[in-house]
Amino acid sequence: EEEDDDDHESNGDDIMSDREWLVNKMTALSHVMHARPGSSLSCEYAMLARLLIEEQELDNGRSVGKGGKYASRFHPSSSSRKSQQPQQDESSSSSSSSTAAQQGSRPLTVGEISANWNDGGHLSDTLLVRYNVDGKNPLPILKENLKKVCQDAHHEYPLPPTNQVICDALADCSAKVYVTVGHKWDIDVTVQVLEQSGLQVQIASSMDDMNNNDEEESSSTI
């Protein structure tokens, strides 16, 4: 029993210590991420993350530790190979491996997802069906759960890094700069990030507020 517990803990550590491939792949796909009306961009990223992780698990460890300019960035490193290979008895292991090999199972590439996220295979819409909750659209539940996560993360995790070149450009701009966010949940973090960079920020909830703020000195309006 003690050995099983140690194995379980080790697998969890491997997964948590090797998230770089997931971040790299999601960053490479950021150009196709768009918030749906009434939803949040965070929901799109959450569905993308689940898709990438599921695909990697279905790969059964074959792409773990792959080399090459792109493969090494978009797949887990060899140190996480153990967590990618769940324990199975010999018969089920050989059967699943044979089935996977016959189907040619492998994670979708960045190019394949990019070409089919909004067009082609319309993956973004397909995932709404795949991840349905009792046959219903999962976005409302996902939005509520993400809201709770964001509230907790606000106190537990550091702010995301900023591109200093962009911050310097905003600071040097003589005119007012308007920054839009995908959802109102993103406002608090955006304000904190900009203010942390030394920028003055105001929040406008409507076009009228934006026009009224034109007379006030501020680097950015959200």
PDB file of C-alpha atoms in Angstrom:
ATOM      1  CA  GLU A   1       0.000   0.000   0.000  1.00  0.00           C
ATOM      2  CA  GLU A   2       2.806   2.392   0.841  1.00  0.00           C
ATOM      3  CA  GLU A   3       4.403   1.717  -2.552  1.00  0.00           C
ATOM      4  CA  ASP A   4       1.136   2.491  -4.336  1.00  0.00           C
ATOM      5  CA  ASP A   5       0.800   5.785  -2.477  1.00  0.00           C
ATOM      6  CA  ASP A   6       4.362   6.738  -3.370  1.00  0.00           C
ATOM      7  CA  ASP A   7       3.731   5.944  -7.042  1.00  0.00           C
ATOM      8  CA  HIS A   8       0.564   8.029  -7.056  1.00  0.00           C
ATOM      9  CA  GLU A   9       2.330  10.979  -5.465  1.00  0.00           C
ATOM     10  CA  SER A  10       5.234  10.685  -7.908  1.00  0.00           C
ATOM     11  CA  ASN A  11       2.882  10.700 -10.893  1.00  0.00           C
ATOM     12  CA  GLY A  12       1.189  13.845  -9.623  1.00  0.00           C
ATOM     13  CA  ASP A  13       4.546  15.552  -9.131  1.00  0.00           C
ATOM     14  CA  ASP A  14       5.582  14.638 -12.680  1.00  0.00           C
ATOM     15  CA  ILE A  15       2.436  16.185 -14.150  1.00  0.00           C
ATOM     16  CA  MET A  16       2.713  19.371 -12.112  1.00  0.00           C
ATOM     17  CA  SER A  17       6.419  19.779 -12.828  1.00  0.00           C
ATOM     18  CA  ASP A  18       6.025  19.503 -16.593  1.00  0.00           C
ATOM     19  CA  ARG A  19       3.405  22.002 -17.705  1.00  0.00           C
ATOM     20  CA  GLU A  20       5.761  23.810 -20.059  1.00  0.00           C
ATOM     21  CA  TRP A  21       4.640  21.809 -23.101  1.00  0.00           C
ATOM     22  CA  LEU A  22       1.015  22.721 -22.404  1.00  0.00           C
ATOM     23  CA  VAL A  23       1.803  26.414 -21.981  1.00  0.00           C
ATOM     24  CA  ASN A  24       3.895  26.371 -25.164  1.00  0.00           C
ATOM     25  CA  LYS A  25       1.150  24.726 -27.198  1.00  0.00           C
ATOM     26  CA  MET A  26      -1.597  27.000 -25.882  1.00  0.00           C
ATOM     27  CA  THR A  27       0.557  30.073 -26.530  1.00  0.00           C
ATOM     28  CA  ALA A  28       1.172  28.926 -30.095  1.00  0.00           C
ATOM     29  CA  LEU A  29      -2.613  28.668 -30.557  1.00  0.00           C
ATOM     30  CA  SER A  30      -3.494  31.988 -28.926  1.00  0.00           C
ATOM     31  CA  HIS A  31      -4.076  33.628 -32.322  1.00  0.00           C
ATOM     32  CA  VAL A  32      -7.190  31.487 -32.953  1.00  0.00           C
ATOM     33  CA  MET A  33      -8.729  32.001 -29.508  1.00  0.00           C
ATOM     34  CA  HIS A  34     -11.752  34.317 -29.570  1.00  0.00           C
ATOM     35  CA  ALA A  35     -14.387  34.844 -26.896  1.00  0.00           C
ATOM     36  CA  ARG A  36     -17.927  33.878 -27.861  1.00  0.00           C
ATOM     37  CA  PRO A  37     -20.709  36.438 -27.314  1.00  0.00           C
ATOM     38  CA  GLY A  38     -21.648  36.420 -23.634  1.00  0.00           C
ATOM     39  CA  SER A  39     -18.744  34.167 -22.734  1.00  0.00           C
ATOM     40  CA  SER A  40     -15.131  34.633 -21.685  1.00  0.00           C
ATOM     41  CA  LEU A  41     -11.872  33.993 -23.474  1.00  0.00           C
ATOM     42  CA  SER A  42     -10.874  31.999 -20.403  1.00  0.00           C
ATOM     43  CA  CYS A  43     -13.591  29.450 -21.276  1.00  0.00           C
ATOM     44  CA  GLU A  44     -12.034  28.933 -24.712  1.00  0.00           C
ATOM     45  CA  TYR A  45      -8.615  28.378 -23.174  1.00  0.00           C
ATOM     46  CA  ALA A  46     -10.094  25.961 -20.624  1.00  0.00           C
ATOM     47  CA  MET A  47     -11.631  23.832 -23.373  1.00  0.00           C
ATOM     48  CA  LEU A  48      -8.396  23.975 -25.365  1.00  0.00           C
ATOM     49  CA  ALA A  49      -6.389  22.872 -22.320  1.00  0.00           C
ATOM     50  CA  ARG A  50      -8.705  19.909 -21.727  1.00  0.00           C
ATOM     51  CA  LEU A  51      -8.466  18.896 -25.394  1.00  0.00           C
ATOM     52  CA  LEU A  52      -4.654  19.013 -25.361  1.00  0.00           C
ATOM     53  CA  ILE A  53      -4.383  17.044 -22.118  1.00  0.00           C
ATOM     54  CA  GLU A  54      -6.894  14.404 -23.283  1.00  0.00           C
ATOM     55  CA  GLU A  55      -5.053  13.991 -26.577  1.00  0.00           C
ATOM     56  CA  GLN A  56      -1.763  13.579 -24.763  1.00  0.00           C
ATOM     57  CA  GLU A  57      -3.239  10.913 -22.475  1.00  0.00           C
ATOM     58  CA  LEU A  58      -4.746   9.014 -25.404  1.00  0.00           C
ATOM     59  CA  ASP A  59      -1.301   9.020 -27.017  1.00  0.00           C
ATOM     60  CA  ASN A  60      -0.298   6.664 -24.163  1.00  0.00           C
ATOM     61  CA  GLY A  61       3.183   8.144 -23.823  1.00  0.00           C
ATOM     62  CA  ARG A  62       4.392   7.555 -27.402  1.00  0.00           C
ATOM     63  CA  SER A  63       5.163  11.242 -28.002  1.00  0.00           C
ATOM     64  CA  VAL A  64       6.661  11.858 -24.557  1.00  0.00           C
ATOM     65  CA  GLY A  65      10.287  12.971 -24.746  1.00  0.00           C
ATOM     66  CA  LYS A  66      10.217  13.584 -28.500  1.00  0.00           C
ATOM     67  CA  GLY A  67      13.038  15.705 -29.884  1.00  0.00           C
ATOM     68  CA  GLY A  68      13.107  18.270 -32.636  1.00  0.00           C
ATOM     69  CA  LYS A  69      12.512  22.001 -32.854  1.00  0.00           C
ATOM     70  CA  TYR A  70       8.740  21.814 -32.386  1.00  0.00           C
ATOM     71  CA  ALA A  71       8.041  18.340 -30.998  1.00  0.00           C
ATOM     72  CA  SER A  72      10.235  18.968 -27.963  1.00  0.00           C
ATOM     73  CA  ARG A  73       8.270  22.133 -27.142  1.00  0.00           C
ATOM     74  CA  PHE A  74       4.781  20.734 -27.639  1.00  0.00           C
ATOM     75  CA  HIS A  75       5.041  17.356 -25.872  1.00  0.00           C
ATOM     76  CA  PRO A  76       5.898  16.379 -22.272  1.00  0.00           C
ATOM     77  CA  SER A  77       9.552  15.768 -21.517  1.00  0.00           C
ATOM     78  CA  SER A  78      10.885  12.293 -20.833  1.00  0.00           C
ATOM     79  CA  SER A  79      10.740  12.967 -17.081  1.00  0.00           C
ATOM     80  CA  SER A  80       6.946  12.722 -17.217  1.00  0.00           C
ATOM     81  CA  ARG A  81       6.857   9.471 -19.183  1.00  0.00           C
ATOM     82  CA  LYS A  82       5.783   7.518 -16.099  1.00  0.00           C
ATOM     83  CA  SER A  83       2.677   9.630 -15.600  1.00  0.00           C
ATOM     84  CA  GLN A  84       1.716   9.173 -19.247  1.00  0.00           C
ATOM     85  CA  GLN A  85       1.649   5.362 -18.961  1.00  0.00           C
ATOM     86  CA  PRO A  86      -1.118   4.158 -16.628  1.00  0.00           C
ATOM     87  CA  GLN A  87      -0.765   0.690 -15.131  1.00  0.00           C
ATOM     88  CA  GLN A  88      -2.733  -1.993 -16.951  1.00  0.00           C
ATOM     89  CA  ASP A  89      -2.771  -5.755 -16.941  1.00  0.00           C
ATOM     90  CA  GLU A  90      -0.951  -7.426 -19.823  1.00  0.00           C
ATOM     91  CA  SER A  91      -4.045  -8.316 -21.837  1.00  0.00           C
ATOM     92  CA  SER A  92      -5.685  -4.886 -21.674  1.00  0.00           C
ATOM     93  CA  SER A  93      -2.343  -3.151 -22.255  1.00  0.00           C
ATOM     94  CA  SER A  94      -1.572  -5.115 -25.422  1.00  0.00           C
ATOM     95  CA  SER A  95      -5.149  -4.714 -26.633  1.00  0.00           C
ATOM     96  CA  SER A  96      -5.245  -0.934 -26.146  1.00  0.00           C
ATOM     97  CA  SER A  97      -1.776  -0.510 -27.677  1.00  0.00           C
ATOM     98  CA  SER A  98      -2.813  -2.551 -30.705  1.00  0.00           C
ATOM     99  CA  THR A  99      -6.026  -0.552 -31.130  1.00  0.00           C
ATOM    100  CA  ALA A 100      -4.205   2.766 -30.790  1.00  0.00           C
ATOM    101  CA  ALA A 101      -1.584   1.698 -33.294  1.00  0.00           C
ATOM    102  CA  GLN A 102      -4.232   0.633 -35.792  1.00  0.00           C
ATOM    103  CA  GLN A 103      -6.030   3.942 -35.448  1.00  0.00           C
ATOM    104  CA  GLY A 104      -2.805   5.914 -35.747  1.00  0.00           C
ATOM    105  CA  SER A 105      -3.584   7.792 -32.543  1.00  0.00           C
ATOM    106  CA  ARG A 106      -1.437  10.859 -31.902  1.00  0.00           C
ATOM    107  CA  PRO A 107      -2.016  14.356 -30.513  1.00  0.00           C
ATOM    108  CA  LEU A 108      -3.209  16.933 -33.011  1.00  0.00           C
ATOM    109  CA  THR A 109      -0.469  19.332 -34.080  1.00  0.00           C
ATOM    110  CA  VAL A 110      -0.572  23.096 -33.555  1.00  0.00           C
ATOM    111  CA  GLY A 111      -1.137  23.531 -37.291  1.00  0.00           C
ATOM    112  CA  GLU A 112      -4.032  21.064 -37.377  1.00  0.00           C
ATOM    113  CA  ILE A 113      -5.785  22.666 -34.400  1.00  0.00           C
ATOM    114  CA  SER A 114      -5.145  26.157 -35.747  1.00  0.00           C
ATOM    115  CA  ALA A 115      -6.667  25.321 -39.132  1.00  0.00           C
ATOM    116  CA  ASN A 116      -9.722  23.623 -37.611  1.00  0.00           C
ATOM    117  CA  TRP A 117     -10.493  25.601 -34.455  1.00  0.00           C
ATOM    118  CA  ASN A 118     -12.829  28.152 -36.030  1.00  0.00           C
ATOM    119  CA  ASP A 119     -12.875  26.811 -39.592  1.00  0.00           C
ATOM    120  CA  GLY A 120     -12.636  23.402 -41.229  1.00  0.00           C
ATOM    121  CA  GLY A 121     -13.598  20.918 -38.523  1.00  0.00           C
ATOM    122  CA  HIS A 122     -14.880  23.678 -36.206  1.00  0.00           C
ATOM    123  CA  LEU A 123     -13.230  22.170 -33.137  1.00  0.00           C
ATOM    124  CA  SER A 124     -14.438  24.968 -30.861  1.00  0.00           C
ATOM    125  CA  ASP A 125     -18.070  24.067 -31.572  1.00  0.00           C
ATOM    126  CA  THR A 126     -17.370  20.338 -31.507  1.00  0.00           C
ATOM    127  CA  LEU A 127     -15.917  20.614 -27.998  1.00  0.00           C
ATOM    128  CA  LEU A 128     -19.129  22.212 -26.727  1.00  0.00           C
ATOM    129  CA  VAL A 129     -20.909  19.014 -27.713  1.00  0.00           C
ATOM    130  CA  ARG A 130     -18.173  16.702 -26.438  1.00  0.00           C
ATOM    131  CA  TYR A 131     -17.967  18.407 -23.055  1.00  0.00           C
ATOM    132  CA  ASN A 132     -21.723  18.797 -22.613  1.00  0.00           C
ATOM    133  CA  VAL A 133     -23.195  18.640 -19.121  1.00  0.00           C
ATOM    134  CA  ASP A 134     -26.262  16.387 -19.178  1.00  0.00           C
ATOM    135  CA  GLY A 135     -26.755  17.278 -22.809  1.00  0.00           C
ATOM    136  CA  LYS A 136     -26.565  21.021 -22.162  1.00  0.00           C
ATOM    137  CA  ASN A 137     -24.096  23.732 -23.126  1.00  0.00           C
ATOM    138  CA  PRO A 138     -21.178  23.519 -20.648  1.00  0.00           C
ATOM    139  CA  LEU A 139     -20.223  27.213 -20.885  1.00  0.00           C
ATOM    140  CA  PRO A 140     -22.472  28.529 -18.054  1.00  0.00           C
ATOM    141  CA  ILE A 141     -21.061  25.997 -15.580  1.00  0.00           C
ATOM    142  CA  LEU A 142     -17.543  26.528 -16.886  1.00  0.00           C
ATOM    143  CA  LYS A 143     -17.908  30.292 -16.470  1.00  0.00           C
ATOM    144  CA  GLU A 144     -19.014  29.941 -12.847  1.00  0.00           C
ATOM    145  CA  ASN A 145     -16.202  27.521 -12.013  1.00  0.00           C
ATOM    146  CA  LEU A 146     -13.617  29.742 -13.678  1.00  0.00           C
ATOM    147  CA  LYS A 147     -14.953  32.716 -11.739  1.00  0.00           C
ATOM    148  CA  LYS A 148     -14.317  30.867  -8.476  1.00  0.00           C
ATOM    149  CA  VAL A 149     -10.865  29.803  -9.627  1.00  0.00           C
ATOM    150  CA  CYS A 150      -9.978  33.358 -10.601  1.00  0.00           C
ATOM    151  CA  GLN A 151     -11.122  34.662  -7.229  1.00  0.00           C
ATOM    152  CA  ASP A 152      -8.956  32.108  -5.427  1.00  0.00           C
ATOM    153  CA  ALA A 153      -6.003  32.630  -7.758  1.00  0.00           C
ATOM    154  CA  HIS A 154      -6.163  36.366  -7.144  1.00  0.00           C
ATOM    155  CA  HIS A 155      -4.885  35.708  -3.625  1.00  0.00           C
ATOM    156  CA  GLU A 156      -2.643  32.707  -4.241  1.00  0.00           C
ATOM    157  CA  TYR A 157      -0.765  33.273  -7.494  1.00  0.00           C
ATOM    158  CA  PRO A 158       1.421  36.090  -8.870  1.00  0.00           C
ATOM    159  CA  LEU A 159       0.182  38.330 -11.664  1.00  0.00           C
ATOM    160  CA  PRO A 160       0.956  37.193 -15.214  1.00  0.00           C
ATOM    161  CA  PRO A 161       4.127  38.674 -16.759  1.00  0.00           C
ATOM    162  CA  THR A 162       3.882  41.640 -19.118  1.00  0.00           C
ATOM    163  CA  ASN A 163       5.744  42.536 -22.277  1.00  0.00           C
ATOM    164  CA  GLN A 164       7.893  45.456 -21.175  1.00  0.00           C
ATOM    165  CA  VAL A 165       8.087  46.797 -24.734  1.00  0.00           C
ATOM    166  CA  ILE A 166       4.298  47.184 -24.771  1.00  0.00           C
ATOM    167  CA  CYS A 167       4.271  48.822 -21.342  1.00  0.00           C
ATOM    168  CA  ASP A 168       6.977  51.282 -22.395  1.00  0.00           C
ATOM    169  CA  ALA A 169       5.014  52.122 -25.552  1.00  0.00           C
ATOM    170  CA  LEU A 170       1.872  52.776 -23.500  1.00  0.00           C
ATOM    171  CA  ALA A 171       3.797  54.977 -21.060  1.00  0.00           C
ATOM    172  CA  ASP A 172       5.368  57.032 -23.876  1.00  0.00           C
ATOM    173  CA  CYS A 173       2.088  57.486 -25.772  1.00  0.00           C
ATOM    174  CA  SER A 174       0.845  61.080 -25.562  1.00  0.00           C
ATOM    175  CA  ALA A 175      -2.753  60.150 -26.419  1.00  0.00           C
ATOM    176  CA  LYS A 176      -5.212  58.110 -24.395  1.00  0.00           C
ATOM    177  CA  VAL A 177      -5.050  54.370 -25.012  1.00  0.00           C
ATOM    178  CA  TYR A 178      -8.149  52.184 -24.804  1.00  0.00           C
ATOM    179  CA  VAL A 179      -7.684  48.569 -23.723  1.00  0.00           C
ATOM    180  CA  THR A 180     -10.504  46.057 -24.211  1.00  0.00           C
ATOM    181  CA  VAL A 181     -10.844  42.716 -22.427  1.00  0.00           C
ATOM    182  CA  GLY A 182     -12.706  39.568 -23.390  1.00  0.00           C
ATOM    183  CA  HIS A 183     -14.900  39.561 -20.281  1.00  0.00           C
ATOM    184  CA  LYS A 184     -15.526  41.712 -17.227  1.00  0.00           C
ATOM    185  CA  TRP A 185     -13.821  39.061 -15.087  1.00  0.00           C
ATOM    186  CA  ASP A 186     -10.544  39.999 -16.781  1.00  0.00           C
ATOM    187  CA  ILE A 187     -10.721  43.646 -15.720  1.00  0.00           C
ATOM    188  CA  ASP A 188      -9.271  43.304 -12.217  1.00  0.00           C
ATOM    189  CA  VAL A 189      -6.199  41.382 -13.347  1.00  0.00           C
ATOM    190  CA  THR A 190      -5.649  43.698 -16.323  1.00  0.00           C
ATOM    191  CA  VAL A 191      -5.795  46.779 -14.105  1.00  0.00           C
ATOM    192  CA  GLN A 192      -3.350  45.267 -11.616  1.00  0.00           C
ATOM    193  CA  VAL A 193      -0.901  44.274 -14.350  1.00  0.00           C
ATOM    194  CA  LEU A 194      -0.919  47.744 -15.922  1.00  0.00           C
ATOM    195  CA  GLU A 195      -0.673  49.563 -12.607  1.00  0.00           C
ATOM    196  CA  GLN A 196       2.157  47.262 -11.556  1.00  0.00           C
ATOM    197  CA  SER A 197       3.987  48.533 -14.643  1.00  0.00           C
ATOM    198  CA  GLY A 198       3.570  52.130 -13.479  1.00  0.00           C
ATOM    199  CA  LEU A 199       0.663  53.034 -15.763  1.00  0.00           C
ATOM    200  CA  GLN A 200      -2.350  55.059 -14.688  1.00  0.00           C
ATOM    201  CA  VAL A 201      -5.579  53.242 -15.411  1.00  0.00           C
ATOM    202  CA  GLN A 202      -9.268  54.104 -15.404  1.00  0.00           C
ATOM    203  CA  ILE A 203     -12.215  51.782 -15.935  1.00  0.00           C
ATOM    204  CA  ALA A 204     -15.039  52.732 -18.293  1.00  0.00           C
ATOM    205  CA  SER A 205     -18.198  50.645 -18.311  1.00  0.00           C
ATOM    206  CA  SER A 206     -19.689  52.288 -21.405  1.00  0.00           C
ATOM    207  CA  MET A 207     -18.875  54.498 -24.383  1.00  0.00           C
ATOM    208  CA  ASP A 208     -20.276  57.500 -22.504  1.00  0.00           C
ATOM    209  CA  ASP A 209     -17.853  56.862 -19.652  1.00  0.00           C
ATOM    210  CA  MET A 210     -15.006  56.628 -22.147  1.00  0.00           C
ATOM    211  CA  ASN A 211     -15.938  59.982 -23.646  1.00  0.00           C
ATOM    212  CA  ASN A 212     -16.220  61.592 -20.225  1.00  0.00           C
ATOM    213  CA  ASN A 213     -12.792  60.262 -19.288  1.00  0.00           C
ATOM    214  CA  ASP A 214     -11.197  61.920 -22.306  1.00  0.00           C
ATOM    215  CA  GLU A 215     -10.714  65.137 -20.362  1.00  0.00           C
ATOM    216  CA  GLU A 216      -8.914  63.394 -17.511  1.00  0.00           C
ATOM    217  CA  GLU A 217      -5.239  62.489 -17.547  1.00  0.00           C
ATOM    218  CA  SER A 218      -4.719  58.759 -17.787  1.00  0.00           C
ATOM    219  CA  SER A 219      -2.483  56.482 -19.815  1.00  0.00           C
ATOM    220  CA  SER A 220      -5.026  53.718 -20.350  1.00  0.00           C
ATOM    221  CA  THR A 221      -8.774  53.235 -20.161  1.00  0.00           C
ATOM    222  CA  ILE A 222     -10.275  49.758 -19.893  1.00  0.00           C
TER     223      ILE A 222
END
